[in-house]
Coordinates of C-alpha atoms and ligand atoms in Angstrom, one line a residue:
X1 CA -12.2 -23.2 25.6
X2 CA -8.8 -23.8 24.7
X3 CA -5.8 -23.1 26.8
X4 CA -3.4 -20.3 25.5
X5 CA -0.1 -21.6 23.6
X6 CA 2.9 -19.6 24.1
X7 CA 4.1 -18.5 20.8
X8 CA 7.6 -20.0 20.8
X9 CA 10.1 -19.9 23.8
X10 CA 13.5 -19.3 24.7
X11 CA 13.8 -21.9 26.8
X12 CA 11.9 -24.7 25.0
X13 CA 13.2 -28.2 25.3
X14 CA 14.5 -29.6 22.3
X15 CA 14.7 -32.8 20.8
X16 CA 18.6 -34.3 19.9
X17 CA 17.2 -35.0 16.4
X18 CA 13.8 -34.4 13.9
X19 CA 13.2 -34.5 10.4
X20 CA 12.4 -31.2 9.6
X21 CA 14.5 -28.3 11.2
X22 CA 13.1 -24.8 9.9
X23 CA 16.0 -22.4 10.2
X24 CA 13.6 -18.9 10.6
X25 CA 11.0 -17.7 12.6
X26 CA 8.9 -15.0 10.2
X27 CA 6.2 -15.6 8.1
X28 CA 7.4 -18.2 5.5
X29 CA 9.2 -20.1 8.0
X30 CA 6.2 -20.8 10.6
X31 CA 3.6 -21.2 7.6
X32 CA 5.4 -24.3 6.2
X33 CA 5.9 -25.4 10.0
X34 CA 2.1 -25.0 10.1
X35 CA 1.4 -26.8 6.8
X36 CA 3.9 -29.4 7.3
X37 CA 2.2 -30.2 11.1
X38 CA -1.3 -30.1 9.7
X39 CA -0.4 -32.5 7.0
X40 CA 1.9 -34.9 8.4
X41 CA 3.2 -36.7 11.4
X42 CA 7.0 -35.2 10.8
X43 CA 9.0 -33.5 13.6
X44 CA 9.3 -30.2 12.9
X45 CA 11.3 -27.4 14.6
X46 CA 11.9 -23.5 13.9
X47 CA 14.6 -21.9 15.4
X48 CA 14.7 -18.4 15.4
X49 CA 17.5 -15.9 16.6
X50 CA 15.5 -13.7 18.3
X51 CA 11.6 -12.6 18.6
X52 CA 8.9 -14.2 16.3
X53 CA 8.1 -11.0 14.5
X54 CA 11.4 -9.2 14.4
X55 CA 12.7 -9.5 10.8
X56 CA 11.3 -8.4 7.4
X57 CA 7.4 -10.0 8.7
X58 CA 7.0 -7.6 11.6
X59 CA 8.2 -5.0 9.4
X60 CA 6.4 -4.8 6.2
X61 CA 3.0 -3.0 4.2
X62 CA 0.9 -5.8 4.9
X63 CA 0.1 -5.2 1.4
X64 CA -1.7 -8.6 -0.7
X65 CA -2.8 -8.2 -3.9
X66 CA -3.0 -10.4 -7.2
X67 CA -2.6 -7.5 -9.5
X68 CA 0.7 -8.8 -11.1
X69 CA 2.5 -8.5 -14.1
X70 CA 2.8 -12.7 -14.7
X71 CA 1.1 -15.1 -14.5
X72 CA 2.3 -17.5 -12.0
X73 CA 2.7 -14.8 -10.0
X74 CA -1.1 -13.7 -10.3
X75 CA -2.2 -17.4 -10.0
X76 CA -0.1 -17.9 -6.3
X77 CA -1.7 -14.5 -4.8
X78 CA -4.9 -15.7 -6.1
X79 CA -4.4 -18.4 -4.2
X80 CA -3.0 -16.7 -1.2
X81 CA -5.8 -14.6 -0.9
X82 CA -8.6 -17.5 -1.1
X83 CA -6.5 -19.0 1.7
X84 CA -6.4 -15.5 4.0
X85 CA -10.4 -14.7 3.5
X86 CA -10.6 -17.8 5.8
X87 CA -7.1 -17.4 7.6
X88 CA -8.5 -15.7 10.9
X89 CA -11.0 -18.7 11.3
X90 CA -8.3 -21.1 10.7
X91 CA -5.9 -20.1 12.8
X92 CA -8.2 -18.5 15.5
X93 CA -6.6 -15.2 15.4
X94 CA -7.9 -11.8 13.7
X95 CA -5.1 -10.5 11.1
X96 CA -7.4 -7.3 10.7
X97 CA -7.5 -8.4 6.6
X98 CA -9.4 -5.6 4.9
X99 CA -10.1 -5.8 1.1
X100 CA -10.3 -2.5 -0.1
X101 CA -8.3 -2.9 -3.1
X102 CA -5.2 -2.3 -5.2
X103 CA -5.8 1.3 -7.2
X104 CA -2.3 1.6 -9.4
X105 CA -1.5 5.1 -10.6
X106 CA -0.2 5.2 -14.4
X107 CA 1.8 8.8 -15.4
X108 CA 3.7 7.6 -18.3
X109 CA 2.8 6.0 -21.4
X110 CA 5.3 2.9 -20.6
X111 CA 3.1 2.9 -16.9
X112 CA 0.0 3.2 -19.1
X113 CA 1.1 0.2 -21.6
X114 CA 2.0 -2.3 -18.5
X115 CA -1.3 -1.9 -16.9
X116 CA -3.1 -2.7 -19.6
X117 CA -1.2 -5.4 -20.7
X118 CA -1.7 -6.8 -16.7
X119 CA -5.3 -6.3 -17.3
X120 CA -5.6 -8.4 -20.1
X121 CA -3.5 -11.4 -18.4
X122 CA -5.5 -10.8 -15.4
X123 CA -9.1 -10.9 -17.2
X124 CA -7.4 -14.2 -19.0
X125 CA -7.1 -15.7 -15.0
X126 CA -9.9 -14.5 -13.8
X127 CA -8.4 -11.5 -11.9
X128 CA -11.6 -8.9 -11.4
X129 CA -9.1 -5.7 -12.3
X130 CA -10.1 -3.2 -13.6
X131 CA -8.8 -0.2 -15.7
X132 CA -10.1 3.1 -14.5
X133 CA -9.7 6.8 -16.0
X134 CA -8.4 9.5 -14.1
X135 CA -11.9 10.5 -12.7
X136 CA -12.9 7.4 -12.1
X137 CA -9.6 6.9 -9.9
X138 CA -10.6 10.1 -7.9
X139 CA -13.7 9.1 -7.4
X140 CA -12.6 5.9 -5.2
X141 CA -9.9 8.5 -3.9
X142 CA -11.2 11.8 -3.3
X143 CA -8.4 14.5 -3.2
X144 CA -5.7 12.2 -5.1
X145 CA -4.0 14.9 -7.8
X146 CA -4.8 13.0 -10.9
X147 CA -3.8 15.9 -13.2
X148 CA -1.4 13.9 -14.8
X149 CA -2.7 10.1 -14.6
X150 CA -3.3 8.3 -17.9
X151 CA -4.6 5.1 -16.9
X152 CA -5.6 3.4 -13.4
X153 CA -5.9 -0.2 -12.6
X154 CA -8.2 -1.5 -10.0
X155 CA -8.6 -4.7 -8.3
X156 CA -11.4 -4.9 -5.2
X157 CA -10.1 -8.4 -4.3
X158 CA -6.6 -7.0 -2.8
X159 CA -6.3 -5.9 0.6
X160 CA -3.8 -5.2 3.4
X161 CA -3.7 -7.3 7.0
X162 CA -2.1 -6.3 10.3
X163 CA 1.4 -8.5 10.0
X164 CA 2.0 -9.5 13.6
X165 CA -1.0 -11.1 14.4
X166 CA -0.5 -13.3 11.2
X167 CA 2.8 -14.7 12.2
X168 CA 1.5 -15.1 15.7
X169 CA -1.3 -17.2 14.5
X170 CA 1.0 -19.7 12.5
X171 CA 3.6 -20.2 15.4
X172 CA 0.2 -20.9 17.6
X173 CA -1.4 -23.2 15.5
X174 CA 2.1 -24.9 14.5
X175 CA 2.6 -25.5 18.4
X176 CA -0.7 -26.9 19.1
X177 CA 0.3 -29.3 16.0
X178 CA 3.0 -30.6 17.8
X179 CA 5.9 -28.6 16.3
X180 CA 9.0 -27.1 18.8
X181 CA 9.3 -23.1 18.1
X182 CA 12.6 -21.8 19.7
X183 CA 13.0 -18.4 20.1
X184 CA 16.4 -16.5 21.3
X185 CA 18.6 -19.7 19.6
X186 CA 21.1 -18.6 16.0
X187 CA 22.1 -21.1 14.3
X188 CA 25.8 -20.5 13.4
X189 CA 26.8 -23.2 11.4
X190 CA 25.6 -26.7 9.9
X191 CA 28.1 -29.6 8.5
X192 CA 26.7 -32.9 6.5
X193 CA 25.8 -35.8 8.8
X194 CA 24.8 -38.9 7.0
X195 CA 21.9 -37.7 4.7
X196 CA 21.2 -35.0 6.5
X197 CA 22.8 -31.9 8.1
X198 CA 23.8 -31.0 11.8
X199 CA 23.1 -27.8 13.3
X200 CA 25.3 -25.8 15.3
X201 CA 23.3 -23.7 17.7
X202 CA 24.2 -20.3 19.5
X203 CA 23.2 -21.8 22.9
X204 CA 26.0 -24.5 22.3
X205 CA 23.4 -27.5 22.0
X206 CA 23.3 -29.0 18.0
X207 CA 20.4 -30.7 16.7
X208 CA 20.0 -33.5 13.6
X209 CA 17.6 -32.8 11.2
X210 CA 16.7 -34.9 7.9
X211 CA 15.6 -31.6 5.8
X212 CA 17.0 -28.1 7.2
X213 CA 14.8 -25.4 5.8
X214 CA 16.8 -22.0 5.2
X215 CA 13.8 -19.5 6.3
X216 CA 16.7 -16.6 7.0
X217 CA 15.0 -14.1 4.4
X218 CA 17.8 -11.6 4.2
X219 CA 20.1 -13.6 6.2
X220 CA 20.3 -16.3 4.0
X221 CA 23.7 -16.4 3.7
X222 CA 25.1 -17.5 6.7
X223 CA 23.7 -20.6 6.8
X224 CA 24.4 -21.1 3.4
X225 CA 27.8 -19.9 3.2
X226 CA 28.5 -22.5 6.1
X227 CA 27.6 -25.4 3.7
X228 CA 28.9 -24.0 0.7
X229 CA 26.5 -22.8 -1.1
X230 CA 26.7 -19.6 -3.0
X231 CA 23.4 -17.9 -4.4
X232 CA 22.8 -14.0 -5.8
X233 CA 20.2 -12.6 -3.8
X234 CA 20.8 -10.2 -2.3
X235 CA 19.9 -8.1 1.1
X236 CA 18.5 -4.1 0.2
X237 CA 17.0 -1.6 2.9
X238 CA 13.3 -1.0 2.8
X239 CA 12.1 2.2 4.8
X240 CA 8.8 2.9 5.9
X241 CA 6.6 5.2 8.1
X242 CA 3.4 5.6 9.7
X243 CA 1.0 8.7 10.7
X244 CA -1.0 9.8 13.3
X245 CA -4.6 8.5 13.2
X246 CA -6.9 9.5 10.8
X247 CA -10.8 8.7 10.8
X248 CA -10.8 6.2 7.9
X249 CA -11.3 7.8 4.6
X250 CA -8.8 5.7 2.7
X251 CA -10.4 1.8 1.1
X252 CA -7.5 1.1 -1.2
X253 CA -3.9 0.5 -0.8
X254 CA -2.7 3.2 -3.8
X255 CA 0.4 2.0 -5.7
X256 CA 1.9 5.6 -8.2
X257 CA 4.2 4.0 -10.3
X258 CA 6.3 6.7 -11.8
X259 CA 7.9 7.5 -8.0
X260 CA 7.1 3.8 -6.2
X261 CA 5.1 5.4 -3.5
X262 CA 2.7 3.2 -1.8
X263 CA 0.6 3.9 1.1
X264 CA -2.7 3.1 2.3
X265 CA -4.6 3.2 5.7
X266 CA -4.6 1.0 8.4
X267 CA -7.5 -0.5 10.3
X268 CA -6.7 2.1 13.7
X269 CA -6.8 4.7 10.7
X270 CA -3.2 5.6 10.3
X271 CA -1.3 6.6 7.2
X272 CA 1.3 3.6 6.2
X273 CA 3.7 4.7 3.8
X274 CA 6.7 3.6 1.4
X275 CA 8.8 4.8 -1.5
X276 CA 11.3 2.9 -3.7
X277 CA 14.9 5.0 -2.4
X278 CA 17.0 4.3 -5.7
X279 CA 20.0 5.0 -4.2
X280 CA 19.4 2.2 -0.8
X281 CA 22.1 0.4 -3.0
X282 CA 24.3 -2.9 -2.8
X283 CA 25.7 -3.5 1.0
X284 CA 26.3 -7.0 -0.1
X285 CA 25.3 -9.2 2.3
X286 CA 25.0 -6.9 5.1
X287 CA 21.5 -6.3 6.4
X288 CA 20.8 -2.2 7.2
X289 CA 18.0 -1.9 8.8
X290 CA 18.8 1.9 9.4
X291 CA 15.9 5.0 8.9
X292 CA 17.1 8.1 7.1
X293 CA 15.7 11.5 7.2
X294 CA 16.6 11.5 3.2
X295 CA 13.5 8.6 3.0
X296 CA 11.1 11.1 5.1
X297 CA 11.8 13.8 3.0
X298 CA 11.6 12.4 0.0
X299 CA 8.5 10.3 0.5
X300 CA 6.9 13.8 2.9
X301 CA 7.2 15.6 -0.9
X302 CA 6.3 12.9 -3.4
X303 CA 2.9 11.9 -0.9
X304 CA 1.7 15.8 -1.0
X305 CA 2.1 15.9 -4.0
X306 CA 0.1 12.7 -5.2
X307 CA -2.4 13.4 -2.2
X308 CA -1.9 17.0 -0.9
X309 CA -3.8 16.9 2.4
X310 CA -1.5 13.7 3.9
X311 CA 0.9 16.8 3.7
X312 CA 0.0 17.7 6.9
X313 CA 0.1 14.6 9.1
X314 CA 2.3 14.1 11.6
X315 CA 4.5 10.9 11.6
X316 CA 4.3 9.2 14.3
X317 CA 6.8 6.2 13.6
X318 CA 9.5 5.7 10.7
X319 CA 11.4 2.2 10.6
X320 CA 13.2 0.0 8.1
X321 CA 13.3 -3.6 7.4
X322 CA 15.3 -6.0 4.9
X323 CA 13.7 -6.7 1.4
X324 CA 15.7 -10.2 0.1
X325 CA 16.4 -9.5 -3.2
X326 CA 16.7 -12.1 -6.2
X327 CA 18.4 -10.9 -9.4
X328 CA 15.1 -11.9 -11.6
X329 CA 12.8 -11.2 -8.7
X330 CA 11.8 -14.5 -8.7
X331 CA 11.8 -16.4 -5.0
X332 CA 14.4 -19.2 -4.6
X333 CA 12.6 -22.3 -3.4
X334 CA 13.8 -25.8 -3.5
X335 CA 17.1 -28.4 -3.0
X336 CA 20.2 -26.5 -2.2
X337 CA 22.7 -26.8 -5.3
X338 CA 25.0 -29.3 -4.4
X339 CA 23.1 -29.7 -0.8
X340 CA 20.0 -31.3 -1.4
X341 CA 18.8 -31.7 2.1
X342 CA 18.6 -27.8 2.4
X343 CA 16.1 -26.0 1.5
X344 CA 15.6 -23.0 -0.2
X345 CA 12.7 -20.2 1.3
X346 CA 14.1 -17.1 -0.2
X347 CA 14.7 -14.5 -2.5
X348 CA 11.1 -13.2 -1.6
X349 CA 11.5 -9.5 -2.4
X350 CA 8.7 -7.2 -1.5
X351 CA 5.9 -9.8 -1.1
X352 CA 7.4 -12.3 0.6
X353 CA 4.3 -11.8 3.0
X354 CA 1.2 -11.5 1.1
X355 CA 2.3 -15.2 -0.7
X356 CA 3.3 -17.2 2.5
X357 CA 0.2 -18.5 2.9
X358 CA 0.1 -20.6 -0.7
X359 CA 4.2 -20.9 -0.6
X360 CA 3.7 -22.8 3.0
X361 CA 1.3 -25.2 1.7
X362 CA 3.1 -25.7 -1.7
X363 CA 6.2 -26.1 0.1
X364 CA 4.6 -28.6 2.9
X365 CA 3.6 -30.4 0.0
X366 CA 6.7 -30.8 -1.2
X367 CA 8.2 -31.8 1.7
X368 CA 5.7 -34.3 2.5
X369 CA 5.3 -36.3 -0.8
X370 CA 7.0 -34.9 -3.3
X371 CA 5.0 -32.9 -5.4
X372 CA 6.3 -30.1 -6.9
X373 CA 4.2 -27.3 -8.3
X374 CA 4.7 -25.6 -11.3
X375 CA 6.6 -22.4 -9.6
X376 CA 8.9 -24.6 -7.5
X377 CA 10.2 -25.4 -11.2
X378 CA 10.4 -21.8 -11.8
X379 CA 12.3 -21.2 -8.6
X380 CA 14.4 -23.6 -8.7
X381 CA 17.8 -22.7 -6.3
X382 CA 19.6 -24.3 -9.3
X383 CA 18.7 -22.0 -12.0
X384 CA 21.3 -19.3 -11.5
X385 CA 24.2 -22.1 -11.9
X386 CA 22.7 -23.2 -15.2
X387 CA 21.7 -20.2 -16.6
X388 CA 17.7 -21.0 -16.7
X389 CA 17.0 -17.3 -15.2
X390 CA 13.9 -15.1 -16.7
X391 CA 12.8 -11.9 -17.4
X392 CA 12.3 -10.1 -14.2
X393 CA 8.4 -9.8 -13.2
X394 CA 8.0 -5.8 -13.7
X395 CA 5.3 -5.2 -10.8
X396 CA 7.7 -5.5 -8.0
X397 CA 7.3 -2.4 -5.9
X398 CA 10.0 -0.7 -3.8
Ligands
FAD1 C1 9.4 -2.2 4.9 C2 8.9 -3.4 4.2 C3 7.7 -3.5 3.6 C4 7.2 -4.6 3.0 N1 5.9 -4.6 2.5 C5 5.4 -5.8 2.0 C6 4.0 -5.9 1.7 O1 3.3 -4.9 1.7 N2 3.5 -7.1 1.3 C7 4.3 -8.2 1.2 O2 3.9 -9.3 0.8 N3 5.6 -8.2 1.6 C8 6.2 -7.0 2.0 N4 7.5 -7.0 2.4 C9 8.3 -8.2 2.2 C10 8.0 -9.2 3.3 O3 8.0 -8.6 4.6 C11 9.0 -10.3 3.3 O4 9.1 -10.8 1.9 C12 8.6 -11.5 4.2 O5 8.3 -11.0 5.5 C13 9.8 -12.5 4.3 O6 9.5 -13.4 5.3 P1 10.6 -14.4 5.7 O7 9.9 -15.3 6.8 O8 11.2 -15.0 4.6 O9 11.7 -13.5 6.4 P2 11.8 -12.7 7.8 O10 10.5 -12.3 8.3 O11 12.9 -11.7 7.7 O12 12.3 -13.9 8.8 C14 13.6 -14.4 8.8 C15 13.9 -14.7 10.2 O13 15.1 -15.5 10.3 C16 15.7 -15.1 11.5 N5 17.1 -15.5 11.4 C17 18.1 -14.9 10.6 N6 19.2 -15.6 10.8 C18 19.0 -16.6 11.6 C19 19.8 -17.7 12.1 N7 21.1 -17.8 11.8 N8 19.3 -18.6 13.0 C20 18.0 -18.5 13.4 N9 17.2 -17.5 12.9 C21 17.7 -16.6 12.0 C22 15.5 -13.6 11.6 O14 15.6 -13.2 13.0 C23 14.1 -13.5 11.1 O15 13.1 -13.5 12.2 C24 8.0 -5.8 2.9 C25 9.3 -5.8 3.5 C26 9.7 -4.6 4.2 C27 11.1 -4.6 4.8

């Protein structure tokens, strides 16, 4: 049997230089350290500020699905979810990944209109959605109100997974790969050196690095600022709750569109729940990752009234985390404008999590020889100085 690997220490030795430093210890960060290790003989290091899991990846839904409303989008989370049915194997760690479904709640006719349109692109891909009336719904859901549903939409291939043990199984597997995860270590600045970039670390060591990924999610902007470089994403509250156990009654994550409420339930049978909070407005690029009674209230009314008997519950844990927020929802991936040897690994949104495991690979890939896949085009850093921004994906939740 194999020895246990730590996952990532404070006081881990590190080297004066390496060719790729990953700025970022949560989910996107450690699965390109894992990709890049498993395909290459590069140095890699992650540096992260504090604990492995304590951004926006220890925080969020665990929500994967590939019921999207484009189609690069659908493609990646078809990917990501070929890659996670055999995730626990690879990286020798169970992530608790349940595939119950997506079931998306349509009260409007606009609602109604997108899911069918999302059906038809998803039938086009390959996607197995599909549409379901409001009995039909009930039936996969007993007790949701569906007084007022037009249309449902339901794909069996989505799921949810436990977060923590995810990230935990990357840094592990990146470790026993060879790369260097540093916990409890900020970086706090970078400046050019030759062709690459110097880091300035919080511990007062610096370390050389050929490629510096910026993994910061929400905290992008340090680092970038410190080199100069200016993009419009943006950091926005994301609240969240969970219930006392319930003995599982619940297969698919349930998505209403008209109010944003999500919630499904968790392998140890409690009730995880979120609601979009229109007014968790523009901080600019201050991360709050405050709870407010006006989220519990608000999501306590709108989930008894889409699924009356969760009005009881008792919640036993309410927290917040940082979505990182692009202007056209699209991620920003790719060469730094102006500062090619810094990467891009932002702008993720609300599913920054469920496509890690195809963005680490594409990304690795990248890094390693070059090759750039059709959505590192799309995401291009670069495309908000020339003006190549698109129509914002409408199936962004929260
Ligand atoms: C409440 C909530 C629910 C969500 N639900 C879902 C969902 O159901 N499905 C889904 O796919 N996504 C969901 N998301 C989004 C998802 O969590 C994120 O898109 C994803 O985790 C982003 O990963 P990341 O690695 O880019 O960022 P993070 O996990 O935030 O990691 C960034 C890391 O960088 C570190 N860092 C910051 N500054 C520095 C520095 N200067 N030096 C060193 N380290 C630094 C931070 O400490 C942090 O650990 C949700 C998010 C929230 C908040």
């Amino acid at each position: 049997m194999k020895p246990p690997v730590t996952l990532g220490r404070a006081d881990e030795p590190l080297p004066e230089a390496c060719d790729v430093a990953i700025v970022g210890g949560g989910v996107m960060g450690l699965s390109t350290a894992y990709a890049v290790a498993e395909s290459s003989k590069l140095r890699v290091v992650v540096l992260e500020r504090s604990y492995l899991v304590s951004g926006a990846s220890g925080r969020n839904g665990g929500g994967v699905r590939m019921q999207w409303g484009d189609e690069g989008n659908v493609r990646v989370m078809m990917e990501s979810i070929e890659i996670c049915r055999g995730l626990a194997q690879e990286l020798g760690i169970n992530l608790w990944f349940r595939q119950g479904g997506y079931l998306f709640l349509a009260r409007s006719e606009a609602g109604e209109q997108r899911l069918r349109r999302n059906a038809e692109l998803h039938h086009r891909v390959g996607a197995p959605t599909r549409l379901l009336g409001p009995e039909e719904a009930r039936e996969l859901v007993p007790e949701l109100d569906v007084h007022d549903v037009r249309l449902a939409a339901f794909n069996p291939k989505d799921g949810v997974v436990f977060p923590w043990p995810f990230v935990w199984g990357y840094a592990g597997q990146a470790i026993r790969r060879g790369v260097v995860v540093r916990t409890h270590t900020a970086v706090e600045a970078a400046e050019a050196d030759g062709a690459g970039l110097r880091l300035r670390l919080s511990t007062g060591e610096s370390l050389r690095a050929n490629l510096v990924v910026n993994a910061t999610g929400a905290w992008c902007h340090g680092l970038n600022h410190s080199l100069g470089v200016r993009l419009p994403n943006r950091p926005h509250r994301h609240e969240i709750l969970s219930t006392e156990p319930l003995k599982p009654f619940l297969d698919p994550l349930v998505v209403d569109l008209a109010s944003g409420l999500y919630f499904s339930q968790s392998t140890r049978g409690e009730i995880v729940a979120g609601i979009t909070m229109p007014d968790h407005g523009d901080g600019g690029t201050d991360v709050d990752q405050s709870s407010s009674l006006g989220f519990l209230a608000h999501l306590g009314r709108t989930l008894a009234a889409v699924m009356p008997r969760l009005g009881r519950l008792k919640v036993l844990r309410q927290w917040a985390g940082a979505y990182d927020v692009s202007p056209d929802g699209d991620a920003i991936v790719g060469p730094s404008p102006g500062v090619p040897a810094l990467l891009q690994l932002c702008g993720f949104t609300g599913h920054g999590f469920m496509m890690a495991p195809a963005v680490g690979r594409m990304l690795a890939r990248f890094i390693v020889r070059g090759e750039r896949h059709p959505m590192l085009e799309r995401w291009d850093p670069t495309r908000f100085v020339d003006g190549r921004s698109r129509a914002r994906e409408d199936m962004i939740i929260g």
